XYZ file of N, CA and C in Angstrom:
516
model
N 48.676 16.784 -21.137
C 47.278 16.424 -21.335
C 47.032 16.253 -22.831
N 46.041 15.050 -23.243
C 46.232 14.763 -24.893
C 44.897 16.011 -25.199
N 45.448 16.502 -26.697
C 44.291 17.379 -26.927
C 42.803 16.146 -27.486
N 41.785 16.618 -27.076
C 40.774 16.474 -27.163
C 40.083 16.530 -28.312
N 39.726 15.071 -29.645
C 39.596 15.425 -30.548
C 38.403 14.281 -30.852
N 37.434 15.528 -31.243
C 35.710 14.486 -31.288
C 35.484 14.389 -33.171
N 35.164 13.524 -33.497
C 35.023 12.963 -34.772
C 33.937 14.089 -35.367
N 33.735 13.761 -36.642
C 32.835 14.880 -37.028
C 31.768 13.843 -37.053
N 30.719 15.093 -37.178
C 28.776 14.543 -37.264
C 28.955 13.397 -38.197
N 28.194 12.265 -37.971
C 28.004 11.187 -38.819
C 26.699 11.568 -39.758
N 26.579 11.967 -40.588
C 24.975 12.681 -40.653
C 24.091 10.947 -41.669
N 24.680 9.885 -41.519
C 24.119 8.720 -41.843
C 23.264 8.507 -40.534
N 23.794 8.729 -38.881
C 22.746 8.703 -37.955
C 21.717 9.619 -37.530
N 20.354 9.342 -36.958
C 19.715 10.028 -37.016
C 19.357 9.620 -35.491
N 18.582 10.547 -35.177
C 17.471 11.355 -34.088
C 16.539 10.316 -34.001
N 16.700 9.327 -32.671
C 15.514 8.129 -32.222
C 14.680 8.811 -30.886
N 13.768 9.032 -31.687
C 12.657 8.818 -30.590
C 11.424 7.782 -30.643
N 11.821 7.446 -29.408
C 10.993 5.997 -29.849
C 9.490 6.070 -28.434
N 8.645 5.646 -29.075
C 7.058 5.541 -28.329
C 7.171 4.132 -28.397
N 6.629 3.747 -26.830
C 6.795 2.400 -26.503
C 5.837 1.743 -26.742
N 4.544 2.475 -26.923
C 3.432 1.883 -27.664
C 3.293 1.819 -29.249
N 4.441 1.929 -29.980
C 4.471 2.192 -31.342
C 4.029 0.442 -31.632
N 3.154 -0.137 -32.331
C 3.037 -1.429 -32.339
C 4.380 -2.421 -33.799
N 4.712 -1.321 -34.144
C 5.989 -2.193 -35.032
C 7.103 -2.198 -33.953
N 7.494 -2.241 -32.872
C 8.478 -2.786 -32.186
C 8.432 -4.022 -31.658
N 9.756 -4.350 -31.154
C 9.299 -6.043 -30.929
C 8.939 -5.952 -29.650
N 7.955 -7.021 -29.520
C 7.029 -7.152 -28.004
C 7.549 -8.879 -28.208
N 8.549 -9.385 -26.764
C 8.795 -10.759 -26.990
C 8.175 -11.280 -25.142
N 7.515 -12.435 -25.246
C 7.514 -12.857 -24.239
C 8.798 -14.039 -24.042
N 9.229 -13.692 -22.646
C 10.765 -14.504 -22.412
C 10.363 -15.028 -20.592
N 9.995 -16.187 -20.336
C 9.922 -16.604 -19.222
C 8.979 -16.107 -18.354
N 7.523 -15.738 -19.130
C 6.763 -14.992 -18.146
C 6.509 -13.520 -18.211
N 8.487 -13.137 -18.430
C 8.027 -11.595 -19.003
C 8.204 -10.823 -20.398
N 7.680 -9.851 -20.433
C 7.424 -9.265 -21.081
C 8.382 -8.165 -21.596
N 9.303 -8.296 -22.361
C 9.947 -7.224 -23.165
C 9.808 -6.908 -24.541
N 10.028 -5.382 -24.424
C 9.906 -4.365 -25.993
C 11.647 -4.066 -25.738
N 11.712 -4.327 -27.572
C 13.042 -3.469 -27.561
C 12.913 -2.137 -28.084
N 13.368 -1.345 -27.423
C 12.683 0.025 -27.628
C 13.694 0.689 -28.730
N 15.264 0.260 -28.175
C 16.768 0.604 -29.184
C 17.493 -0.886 -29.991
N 17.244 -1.100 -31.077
C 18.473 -2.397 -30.743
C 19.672 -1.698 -31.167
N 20.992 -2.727 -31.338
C 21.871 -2.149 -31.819
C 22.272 -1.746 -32.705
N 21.387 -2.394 -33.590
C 21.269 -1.576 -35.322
C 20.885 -0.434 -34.997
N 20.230 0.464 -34.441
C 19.908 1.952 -34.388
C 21.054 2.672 -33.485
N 22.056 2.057 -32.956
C 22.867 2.151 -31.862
C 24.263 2.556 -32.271
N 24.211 1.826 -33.694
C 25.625 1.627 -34.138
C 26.558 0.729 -33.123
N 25.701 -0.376 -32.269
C 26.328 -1.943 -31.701
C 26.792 -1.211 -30.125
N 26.077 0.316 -29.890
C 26.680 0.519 -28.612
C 26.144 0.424 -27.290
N 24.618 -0.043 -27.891
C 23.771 -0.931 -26.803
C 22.276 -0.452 -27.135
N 22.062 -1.697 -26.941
C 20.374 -1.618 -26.537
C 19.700 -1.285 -25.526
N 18.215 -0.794 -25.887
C 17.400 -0.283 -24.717
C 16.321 -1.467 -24.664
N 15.597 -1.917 -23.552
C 14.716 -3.097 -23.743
C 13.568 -2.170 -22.526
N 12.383 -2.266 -22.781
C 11.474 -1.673 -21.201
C 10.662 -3.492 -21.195
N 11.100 -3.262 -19.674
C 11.161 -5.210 -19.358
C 10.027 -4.776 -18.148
N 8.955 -5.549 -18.483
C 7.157 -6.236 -17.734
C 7.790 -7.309 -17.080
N 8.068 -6.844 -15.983
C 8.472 -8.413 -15.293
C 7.559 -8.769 -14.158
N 6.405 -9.916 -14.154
C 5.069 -10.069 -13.122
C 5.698 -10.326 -11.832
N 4.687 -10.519 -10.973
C 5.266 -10.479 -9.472
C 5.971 -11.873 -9.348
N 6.952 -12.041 -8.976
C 7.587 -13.485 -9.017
C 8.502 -13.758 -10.089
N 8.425 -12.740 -10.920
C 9.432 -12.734 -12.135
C 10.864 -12.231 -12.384
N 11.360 -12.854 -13.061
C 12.904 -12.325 -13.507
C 13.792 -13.665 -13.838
N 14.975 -13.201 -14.558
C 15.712 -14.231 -14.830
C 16.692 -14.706 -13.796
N 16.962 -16.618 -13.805
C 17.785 -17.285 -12.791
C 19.104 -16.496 -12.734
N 20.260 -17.087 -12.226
C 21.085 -16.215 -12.376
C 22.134 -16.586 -13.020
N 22.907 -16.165 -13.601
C 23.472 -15.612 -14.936
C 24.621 -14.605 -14.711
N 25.158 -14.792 -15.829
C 26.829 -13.425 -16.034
C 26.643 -13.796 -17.500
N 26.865 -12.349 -18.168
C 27.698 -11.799 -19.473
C 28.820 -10.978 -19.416
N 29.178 -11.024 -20.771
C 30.336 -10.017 -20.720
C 29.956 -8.873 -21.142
N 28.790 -8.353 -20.662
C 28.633 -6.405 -21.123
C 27.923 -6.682 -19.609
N 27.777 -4.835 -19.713
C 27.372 -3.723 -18.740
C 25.688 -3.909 -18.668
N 25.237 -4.098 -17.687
C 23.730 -3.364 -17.882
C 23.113 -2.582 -16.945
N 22.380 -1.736 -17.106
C 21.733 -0.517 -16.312
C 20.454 -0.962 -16.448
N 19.799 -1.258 -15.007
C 18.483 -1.269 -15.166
C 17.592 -0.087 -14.219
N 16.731 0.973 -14.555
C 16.251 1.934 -14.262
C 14.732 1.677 -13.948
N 14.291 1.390 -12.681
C 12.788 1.133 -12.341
C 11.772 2.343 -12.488
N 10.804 1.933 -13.183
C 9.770 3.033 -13.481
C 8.653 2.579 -12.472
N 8.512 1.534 -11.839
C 7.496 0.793 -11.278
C 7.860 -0.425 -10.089
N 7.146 -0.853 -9.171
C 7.726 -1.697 -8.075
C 8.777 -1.677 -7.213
N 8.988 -2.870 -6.884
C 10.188 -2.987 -6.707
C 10.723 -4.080 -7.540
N 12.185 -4.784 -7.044
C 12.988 -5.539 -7.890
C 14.031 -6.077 -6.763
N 14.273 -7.322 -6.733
C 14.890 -7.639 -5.675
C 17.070 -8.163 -6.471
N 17.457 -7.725 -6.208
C 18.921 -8.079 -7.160
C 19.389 -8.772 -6.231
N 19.929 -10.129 -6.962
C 20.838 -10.650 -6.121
C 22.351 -10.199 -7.166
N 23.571 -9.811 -7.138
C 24.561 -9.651 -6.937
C 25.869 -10.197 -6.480
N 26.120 -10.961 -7.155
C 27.562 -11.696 -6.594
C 26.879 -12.357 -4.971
N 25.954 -12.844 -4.827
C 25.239 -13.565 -3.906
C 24.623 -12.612 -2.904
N 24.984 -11.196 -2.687
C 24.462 -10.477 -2.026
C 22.644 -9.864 -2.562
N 22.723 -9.729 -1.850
C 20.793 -9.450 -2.013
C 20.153 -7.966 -1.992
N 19.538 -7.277 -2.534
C 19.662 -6.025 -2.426
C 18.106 -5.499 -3.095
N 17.368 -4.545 -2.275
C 16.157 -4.176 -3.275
C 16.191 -2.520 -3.568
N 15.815 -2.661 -5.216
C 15.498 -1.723 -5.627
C 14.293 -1.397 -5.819
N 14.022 -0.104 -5.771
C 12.599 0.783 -5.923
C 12.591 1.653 -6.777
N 11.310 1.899 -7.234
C 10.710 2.627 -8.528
C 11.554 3.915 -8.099
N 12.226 4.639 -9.549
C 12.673 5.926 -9.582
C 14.610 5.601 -9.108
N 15.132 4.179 -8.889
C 16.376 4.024 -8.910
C 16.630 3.575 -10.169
N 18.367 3.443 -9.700
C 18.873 2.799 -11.333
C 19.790 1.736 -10.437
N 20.273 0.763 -11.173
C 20.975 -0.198 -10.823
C 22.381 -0.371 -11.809
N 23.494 -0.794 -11.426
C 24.311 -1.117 -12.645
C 24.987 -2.391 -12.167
N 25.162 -2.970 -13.320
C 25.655 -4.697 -12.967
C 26.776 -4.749 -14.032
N 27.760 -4.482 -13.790
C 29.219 -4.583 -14.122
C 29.812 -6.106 -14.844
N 30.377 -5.585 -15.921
C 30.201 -7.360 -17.306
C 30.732 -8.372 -16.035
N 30.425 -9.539 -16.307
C 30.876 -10.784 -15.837
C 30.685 -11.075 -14.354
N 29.751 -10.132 -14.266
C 29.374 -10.438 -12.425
C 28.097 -11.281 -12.192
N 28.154 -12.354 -11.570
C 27.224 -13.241 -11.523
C 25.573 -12.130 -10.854
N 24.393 -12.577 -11.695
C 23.902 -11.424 -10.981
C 22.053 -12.496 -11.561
N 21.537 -11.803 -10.677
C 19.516 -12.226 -11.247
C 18.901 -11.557 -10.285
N 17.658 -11.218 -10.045
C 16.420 -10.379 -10.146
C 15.192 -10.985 -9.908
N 14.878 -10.475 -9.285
C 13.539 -11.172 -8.862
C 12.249 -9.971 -8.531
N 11.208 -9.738 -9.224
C 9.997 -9.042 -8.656
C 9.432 -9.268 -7.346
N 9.467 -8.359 -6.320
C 9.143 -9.122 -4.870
C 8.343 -7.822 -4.253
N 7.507 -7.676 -5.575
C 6.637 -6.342 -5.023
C 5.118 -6.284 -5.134
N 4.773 -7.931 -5.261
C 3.112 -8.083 -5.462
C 2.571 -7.199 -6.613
N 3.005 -6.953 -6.877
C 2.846 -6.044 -8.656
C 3.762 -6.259 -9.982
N 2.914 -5.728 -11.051
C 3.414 -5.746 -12.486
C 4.616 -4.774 -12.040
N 6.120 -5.110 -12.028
C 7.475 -3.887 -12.468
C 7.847 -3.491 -13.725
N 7.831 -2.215 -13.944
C 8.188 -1.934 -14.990
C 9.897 -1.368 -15.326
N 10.767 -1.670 -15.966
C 12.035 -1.054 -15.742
C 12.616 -0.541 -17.132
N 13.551 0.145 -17.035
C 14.442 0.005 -18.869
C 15.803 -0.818 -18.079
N 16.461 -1.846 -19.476
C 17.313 -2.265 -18.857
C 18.292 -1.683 -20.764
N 19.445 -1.016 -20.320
C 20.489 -0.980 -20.731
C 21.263 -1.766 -20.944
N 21.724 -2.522 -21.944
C 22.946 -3.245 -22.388
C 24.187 -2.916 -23.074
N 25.393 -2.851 -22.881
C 26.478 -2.057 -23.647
C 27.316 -3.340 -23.406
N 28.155 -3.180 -24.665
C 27.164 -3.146 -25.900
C 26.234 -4.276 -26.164
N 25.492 -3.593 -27.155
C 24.399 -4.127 -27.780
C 24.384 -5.759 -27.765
N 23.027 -6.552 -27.797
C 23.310 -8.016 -28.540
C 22.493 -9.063 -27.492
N 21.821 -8.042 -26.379
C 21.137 -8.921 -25.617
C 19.526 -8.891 -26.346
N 19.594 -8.243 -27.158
C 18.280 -7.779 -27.267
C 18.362 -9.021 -28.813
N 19.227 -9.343 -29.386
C 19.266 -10.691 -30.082
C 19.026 -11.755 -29.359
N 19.998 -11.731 -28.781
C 19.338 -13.293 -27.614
C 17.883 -13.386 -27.159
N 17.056 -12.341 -26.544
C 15.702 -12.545 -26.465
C 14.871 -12.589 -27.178
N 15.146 -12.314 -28.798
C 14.576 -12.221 -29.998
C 14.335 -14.130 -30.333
N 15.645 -14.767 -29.924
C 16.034 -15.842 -30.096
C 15.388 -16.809 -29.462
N 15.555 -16.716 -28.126
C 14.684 -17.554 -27.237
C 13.267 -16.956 -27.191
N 12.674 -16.019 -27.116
C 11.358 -15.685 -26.809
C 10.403 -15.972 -27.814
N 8.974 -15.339 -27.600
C 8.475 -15.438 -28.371
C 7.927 -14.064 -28.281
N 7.038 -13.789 -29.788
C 6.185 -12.545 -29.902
C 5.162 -12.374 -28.918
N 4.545 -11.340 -28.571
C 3.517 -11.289 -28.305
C 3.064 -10.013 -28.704
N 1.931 -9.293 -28.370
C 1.352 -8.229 -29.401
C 1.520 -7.226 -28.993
N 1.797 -6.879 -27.871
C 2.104 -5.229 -27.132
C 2.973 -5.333 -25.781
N 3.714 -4.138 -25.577
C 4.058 -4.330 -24.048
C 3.722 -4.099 -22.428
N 2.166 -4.135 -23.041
C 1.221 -4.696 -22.018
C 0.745 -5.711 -21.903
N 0.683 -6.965 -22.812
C 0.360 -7.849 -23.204
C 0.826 -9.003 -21.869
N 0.381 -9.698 -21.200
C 0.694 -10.741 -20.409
C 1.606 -11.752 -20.906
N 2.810 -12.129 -21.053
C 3.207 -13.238 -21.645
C 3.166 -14.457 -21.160
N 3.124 -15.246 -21.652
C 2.110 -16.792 -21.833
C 2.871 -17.879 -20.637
N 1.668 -17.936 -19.720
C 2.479 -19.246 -18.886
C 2.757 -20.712 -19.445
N 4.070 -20.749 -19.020
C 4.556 -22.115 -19.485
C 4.272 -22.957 -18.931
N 3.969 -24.248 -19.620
C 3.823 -25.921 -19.189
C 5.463 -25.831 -18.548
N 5.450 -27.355 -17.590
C 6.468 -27.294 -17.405
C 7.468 -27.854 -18.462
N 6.974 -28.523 -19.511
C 7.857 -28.806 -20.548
C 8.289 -28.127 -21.651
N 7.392 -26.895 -21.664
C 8.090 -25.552 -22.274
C 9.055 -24.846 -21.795
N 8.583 -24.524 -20.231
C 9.915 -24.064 -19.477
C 11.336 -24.749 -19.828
N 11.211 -26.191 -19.803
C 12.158 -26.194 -20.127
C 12.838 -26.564 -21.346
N 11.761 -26.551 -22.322
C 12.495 -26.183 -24.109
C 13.387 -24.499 -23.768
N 12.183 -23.930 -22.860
C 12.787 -22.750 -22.932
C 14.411 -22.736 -22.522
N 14.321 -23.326 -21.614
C 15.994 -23.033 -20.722
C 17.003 -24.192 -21.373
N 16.347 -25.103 -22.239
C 17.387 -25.666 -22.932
C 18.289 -25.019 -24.239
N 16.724 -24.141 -24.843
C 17.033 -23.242 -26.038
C 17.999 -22.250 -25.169
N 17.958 -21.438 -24.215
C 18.567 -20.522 -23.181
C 19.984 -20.525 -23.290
N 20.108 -22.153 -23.163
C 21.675 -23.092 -23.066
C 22.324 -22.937 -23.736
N 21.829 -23.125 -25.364
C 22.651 -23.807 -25.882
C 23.120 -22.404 -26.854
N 21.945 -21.067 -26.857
C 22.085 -19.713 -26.987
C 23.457 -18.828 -26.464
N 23.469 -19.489 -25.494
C 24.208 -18.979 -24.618
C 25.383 -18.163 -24.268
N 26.434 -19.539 -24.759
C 27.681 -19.202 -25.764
C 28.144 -18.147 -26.622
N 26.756 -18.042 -27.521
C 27.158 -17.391 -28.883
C 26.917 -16.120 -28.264
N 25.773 -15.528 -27.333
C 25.816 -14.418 -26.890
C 26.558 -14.314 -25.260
N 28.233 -15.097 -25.534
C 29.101 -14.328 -24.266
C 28.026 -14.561 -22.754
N 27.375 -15.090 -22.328
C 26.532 -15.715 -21.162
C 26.645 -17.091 -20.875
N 26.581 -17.030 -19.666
C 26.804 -18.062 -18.804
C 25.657 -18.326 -18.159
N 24.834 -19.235 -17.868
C 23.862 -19.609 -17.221
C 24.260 -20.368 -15.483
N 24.062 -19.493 -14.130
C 24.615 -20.755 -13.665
C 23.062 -21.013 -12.513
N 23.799 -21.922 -11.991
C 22.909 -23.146 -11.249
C 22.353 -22.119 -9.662
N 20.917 -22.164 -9.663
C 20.345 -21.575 -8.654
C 21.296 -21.677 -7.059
């Protein structure tokens, strides 16, 4: 058995506690919804971000694969996962995990505002929505319905993003 050997205290990192109503965090609207990054990976040291994602009834992203991990933990609703084409609903007080490179999207199918944290390891999704989204002022804040010709600046900007953050966009 190898002996067991933990690095010493980094004392350059510090102790995050973060309030989700703190108004210097980023509040981005991305397709309707609404995310705060609560961790990025600069506070992480690149080992993942925390995001608490407002996703409205009817909301969530098409479906998609990256190459990291994500954990999404419902505080609110439900959440409908599709999964390597399988279909599956989650409810407030579960957690979900979606394993890198598995084709996967989400859908709100609970006639209500969902509230969730979604986990990324590592870090770098929370760049990409910085990228495509836009601000908005809190993470209660409604984010802004799109024309249909924004939608799709949006999902062209989405595209061409894509790449650089290891994601794949695929076809409904």
């Amino acid at each position: 058995m190898p002996e067991l050997t933990i690095p010493a205290d980094d004392p350059n990192r510090q102790l995050s506690i973060v309030d989700p109503d703190d108004p210097s965090l980023q509040h981005l609207a991305v397709v309707g919804d609404t995310y705060t990054v609560l961790l990025s990976g600069a506070q992480t040291a690149g080992r993942f971000c925390l995001i608490d994602m407002k996703v409205p009834d009817g909301g969530g992203p098409g479906p998609h694969r990256h190459d990291f991990e994500e954990t999404f933990h419902l505080l609110e609703g439900e959440i409908e996962f599709t999964f390597r084409g399988q279909k599956s609903v989650a409810k407030a007080g579960m957690t979900v995990n979606i394993p890198a490179n598995a084709p996967h999207s989400f859908k709100n199918v609970s006639g209500a505002d969902v509230r969730m944290l979604c986990l990324c390891a590592p870090a770098g999704q929370e760049e990409f929505f910085a990228r495509v989204g836009a601000p908005v002022e809190s993470r209660t804040a409604p984010a802004p319905k799109l024309s249909p010709a924004e939608f799709g600046a949006f999902l062209g900007k989405a595209a061409a993003l894509a790449p650089e953050f290891h994601t794949e966009l695929l076809k409904p």
